[in-house]
Amino acid sequence: SFTSLNHDMTLPEFKFIWYMEYSHRMWGRVVGLAYILPAAYFWRRGWLSRPLKGRVLALCGLVCFQGLLGWYMVKSGLEEKPDSYDIPRVSQYRLAAHLGSALVLYSASLWTGLSLLLPQHKLPETKQLLRLRQYAHGTTALIFLTALSGAFVAGLDAGLVYNSFPKMGERWIPDDLLAFSPMLRNIFENPTTVQFDHRILGIASVTAVTALYLFSRKIPLPRRTRMAVTSLLAVAWMQ
């Protein structure tokens, strides 16, 4: 792509982006080894229970899948596009898949670690507690969807389209929101729609987390759970 773009790039500038990519790959391999080597050691020593063996195998498989997905994503940014001389970029679909699998891997790892380190609280299954749990699961799904929509913003450079808030330019709803045909394509490929959706999902996530916190205040919960919900609220607003 040097023949079409970035003619003025110097060797130090190229080295900077090359080392960023190289460091990311090396770090990913270190993470893979940090999973697989201890898992093999603990397995051989007989320190893993049968259910934990299944979970460890799933996590190690997810680590390998994450690496392959990363390679598949980067490959899309190196493909020649004869009718386009735009800035080379990876597929927003593959970027979202790579980020999504990383979030699943991180969440599953954290859940597994905390399950082993902290004893589970035995709480009475009241109607309020069940409702809180359902609402927490729904909020988790919303946050996950918001993060995936952020990958589409990054993949399309959609953050550069509008830089004002809460309006987009002079309008609450921009004119080119449904410019692409068929209409469904706008959700994934129109930078304006992608940024608009990400804003709406972000606001919805913060609202849902705030509501979850307020609802949790009405229920007698263990100190650890209260700390978790309060931390979630603080991180959501900071984000």
Coordinates of C-alpha atoms in Angstrom, one line a residue:
S1 CA 0.0 0.0 0.0
F2 CA 3.1 2.3 0.1
T3 CA 2.7 2.8 -3.6
S4 CA -0.8 4.2 -3.1
L5 CA -0.6 5.9 0.4
N6 CA 1.8 7.2 3.0
H7 CA 4.6 8.1 0.6
D8 CA 6.0 10.4 3.2
M9 CA 6.3 7.8 6.0
T10 CA 9.8 7.6 7.4
L11 CA 11.5 4.4 8.5
P12 CA 11.2 5.3 12.3
E13 CA 7.5 5.9 11.8
F14 CA 7.1 2.5 10.1
K15 CA 9.2 0.8 12.8
F16 CA 6.8 2.3 15.5
I17 CA 3.7 0.7 14.0
W18 CA 5.6 -2.5 13.2
Y19 CA 6.8 -2.8 16.8
M20 CA 3.3 -2.1 18.1
E21 CA 1.9 -5.0 16.1
Y22 CA 4.9 -7.3 16.9
S23 CA 4.5 -6.5 20.7
H24 CA 0.8 -7.3 20.5
R25 CA 1.5 -10.7 18.9
M26 CA 4.2 -11.6 21.3
W27 CA 2.0 -10.6 24.3
G28 CA -0.8 -12.8 22.9
R29 CA 1.6 -15.7 22.8
V30 CA 2.8 -15.1 26.3
V31 CA -0.9 -15.1 27.4
G32 CA -1.4 -18.4 25.6
L33 CA 1.6 -20.0 27.4
A34 CA 0.4 -18.5 30.7
Y35 CA -2.8 -20.5 30.3
I36 CA -1.6 -23.8 28.7
L37 CA 1.7 -24.5 30.7
P38 CA 0.2 -24.1 34.2
A39 CA -3.0 -26.0 33.0
A40 CA -0.8 -29.0 31.8
Y41 CA 1.2 -28.9 35.1
F42 CA -1.9 -28.8 37.4
W43 CA -3.5 -31.5 35.3
R44 CA -0.5 -33.8 35.5
R45 CA -0.3 -33.3 39.3
G46 CA -3.9 -34.2 39.7
W47 CA -5.0 -30.9 41.2
L48 CA -8.0 -30.4 38.9
S49 CA -11.4 -31.8 39.7
R50 CA -13.4 -33.3 36.8
P51 CA -15.7 -30.2 36.3
L52 CA -12.6 -27.9 36.4
K53 CA -10.8 -30.0 33.8
G54 CA -13.6 -29.3 31.4
R55 CA -13.5 -25.6 32.1
V56 CA -9.7 -25.5 31.8
L57 CA -9.9 -27.3 28.4
A58 CA -12.5 -24.8 27.2
L59 CA -10.4 -21.8 28.3
C60 CA -7.3 -23.2 26.7
G61 CA -9.3 -23.8 23.5
L62 CA -10.7 -20.3 23.6
V63 CA -7.1 -18.9 24.0
C64 CA -6.0 -20.7 20.8
F65 CA -9.2 -19.7 19.0
Q66 CA -8.6 -16.1 20.0
G67 CA -5.1 -16.2 18.5
L68 CA -6.4 -17.6 15.2
L69 CA -9.2 -15.1 15.1
G70 CA -6.6 -12.3 15.6
W71 CA -4.6 -13.6 12.6
Y72 CA -7.7 -13.8 10.5
M73 CA -8.6 -10.2 11.5
V74 CA -5.2 -8.8 10.6
K75 CA -5.2 -10.7 7.3
S76 CA -8.3 -8.7 6.2
G77 CA -6.3 -5.5 6.5
L78 CA -3.6 -6.7 4.2
E79 CA -5.9 -7.7 1.4
E80 CA -5.7 -5.7 -1.9
K81 CA -8.8 -3.8 -2.7
P82 CA -8.4 -2.8 -6.4
D83 CA -11.3 -0.4 -6.6
S84 CA -10.4 1.4 -3.3
Y85 CA -7.4 3.5 -2.3
D86 CA -8.8 4.3 1.1
I87 CA -6.7 3.9 4.3
P88 CA -6.0 0.1 4.8
R89 CA -8.1 -1.2 7.7
V90 CA -9.2 -4.5 9.0
S91 CA -12.8 -5.9 8.6
Q92 CA -15.0 -4.4 11.3
Y93 CA -16.8 -7.8 11.4
R94 CA -13.6 -9.7 12.2
L95 CA -12.5 -6.9 14.7
A96 CA -15.8 -7.3 16.6
A97 CA -15.4 -11.1 16.6
H98 CA -11.9 -10.8 18.0
L99 CA -12.9 -8.3 20.7
G100 CA -16.0 -10.4 21.6
S101 CA -14.0 -13.6 22.0
A102 CA -11.5 -11.7 24.1
L103 CA -14.2 -10.4 26.4
V104 CA -15.7 -13.9 26.7
L105 CA -12.2 -15.3 27.5
Y106 CA -11.5 -12.6 30.1
S107 CA -14.9 -12.9 31.8
A108 CA -14.8 -16.7 31.9
S109 CA -11.2 -16.6 33.4
L110 CA -12.2 -14.1 36.0
W111 CA -15.4 -16.0 36.9
T112 CA -13.4 -19.3 37.2
G113 CA -10.7 -17.7 39.4
L114 CA -13.1 -16.0 41.7
S115 CA -15.2 -19.2 42.0
L116 CA -12.1 -21.0 43.3
L117 CA -10.8 -18.1 45.5
L118 CA -14.1 -16.9 47.1
P119 CA -16.7 -19.1 48.8
Q120 CA -20.2 -18.8 47.2
H121 CA -22.8 -17.0 49.3
K122 CA -25.8 -19.0 50.1
L123 CA -28.7 -16.5 50.0
P124 CA -32.4 -17.2 50.3
E125 CA -34.0 -17.3 46.9
T126 CA -36.5 -14.5 47.3
K127 CA -38.4 -13.0 44.4
Q128 CA -36.4 -9.8 44.7
L129 CA -33.1 -11.6 44.5
L130 CA -34.2 -13.6 41.5
R131 CA -35.3 -10.4 39.8
L132 CA -32.0 -8.7 40.6
R133 CA -30.1 -11.7 39.1
Q134 CA -32.1 -11.6 35.9
Y135 CA -31.6 -7.8 35.6
A136 CA -27.9 -8.2 36.2
H137 CA -27.7 -10.8 33.4
G138 CA -29.6 -8.5 31.1
T139 CA -27.3 -5.6 31.9
T140 CA -24.3 -7.8 31.2
A141 CA -25.7 -8.6 27.7
L142 CA -26.3 -5.0 27.1
I143 CA -22.7 -4.0 28.1
F144 CA -21.3 -6.8 25.9
L145 CA -23.4 -5.5 22.9
T146 CA -22.2 -2.0 23.6
A147 CA -18.5 -3.2 23.5
L148 CA -19.1 -5.0 20.2
S149 CA -20.6 -1.9 18.7
G150 CA -17.5 -0.1 19.8
A151 CA -15.4 -2.5 17.6
F152 CA -17.6 -1.5 14.6
V153 CA -16.9 2.2 15.4
A154 CA -13.1 1.5 15.5
G155 CA -13.2 -0.7 12.4
L156 CA -14.9 2.0 10.3
D157 CA -13.2 5.0 11.9
A158 CA -16.8 6.1 12.7
G159 CA -15.6 8.2 15.6
L160 CA -14.3 10.7 13.0
V161 CA -17.7 11.4 11.5
Y162 CA -19.2 13.4 14.3
N163 CA -17.4 14.8 17.3
S164 CA -20.2 16.7 19.1
F165 CA -22.4 15.5 21.9
P166 CA -25.3 15.0 22.7
K167 CA -26.2 16.1 19.1
M168 CA -24.6 14.8 16.0
G169 CA -23.6 18.0 14.2
E170 CA -26.7 20.2 14.4
R171 CA -29.2 17.4 14.6
W172 CA -30.4 14.8 17.1
I173 CA -30.9 12.3 14.3
P174 CA -28.5 12.8 11.3
D175 CA -29.7 12.9 7.7
D176 CA -27.5 10.1 6.5
L177 CA -28.5 7.6 9.2
L178 CA -30.1 5.3 6.6
A179 CA -28.1 6.3 3.5
F180 CA -27.1 2.7 2.5
S181 CA -29.3 0.1 0.8
P182 CA -30.5 -2.4 1.9
M183 CA -31.4 -0.8 5.2
L184 CA -29.9 -3.5 7.4
R185 CA -26.4 -2.7 5.9
N186 CA -26.5 0.7 7.7
I187 CA -26.2 -1.0 11.1
F188 CA -22.9 -2.6 10.3
E189 CA -21.3 -0.5 7.4
N190 CA -22.6 3.1 7.6
P191 CA -20.2 5.0 9.9
T192 CA -22.9 7.5 10.9
T193 CA -25.4 4.7 11.9
V194 CA -22.6 2.8 13.7
Q195 CA -21.6 5.8 15.8
F196 CA -25.3 6.7 16.5
D197 CA -26.0 3.1 17.7
H198 CA -22.9 3.1 19.9
R199 CA -24.0 6.3 21.5
I200 CA -27.5 5.0 22.2
L201 CA -26.1 1.7 23.5
G202 CA -23.6 3.5 25.7
I203 CA -26.3 5.7 27.3
A204 CA -28.5 2.6 27.7
S205 CA -25.7 0.7 29.5
V206 CA -25.0 3.5 31.9
T207 CA -28.7 3.9 32.6
A208 CA -29.1 0.1 33.2
V209 CA -26.1 -0.1 35.5
T210 CA -27.5 2.9 37.5
A211 CA -30.9 1.2 37.8
L212 CA -29.2 -2.0 38.8
Y213 CA -27.4 -0.2 41.6
L214 CA -30.5 1.6 42.8
F215 CA -32.5 -1.7 42.8
S216 CA -29.7 -3.5 44.7
R217 CA -29.9 -0.9 47.5
K218 CA -33.4 -2.2 48.4
I219 CA -32.3 -5.7 48.9
P220 CA -30.2 -7.0 51.9
L221 CA -27.0 -8.2 50.2
P222 CA -23.6 -9.4 51.5
R223 CA -20.8 -6.8 51.7
R224 CA -18.9 -8.3 48.8
T225 CA -21.9 -8.1 46.5
R226 CA -22.5 -4.5 47.5
M227 CA -18.9 -3.6 46.8
A228 CA -19.2 -5.2 43.4
V229 CA -22.3 -3.3 42.4
T230 CA -20.9 0.0 43.7
S231 CA -17.7 -0.6 41.7
L232 CA -19.7 -1.4 38.6
L233 CA -21.6 1.9 38.9
A234 CA -18.3 3.9 39.4
V235 CA -16.6 2.2 36.4
A236 CA -19.7 2.7 34.2
W237 CA -19.8 6.4 34.8
M238 CA -16.1 6.8 34.5
Q239 CA -16.2 5.0 31.2

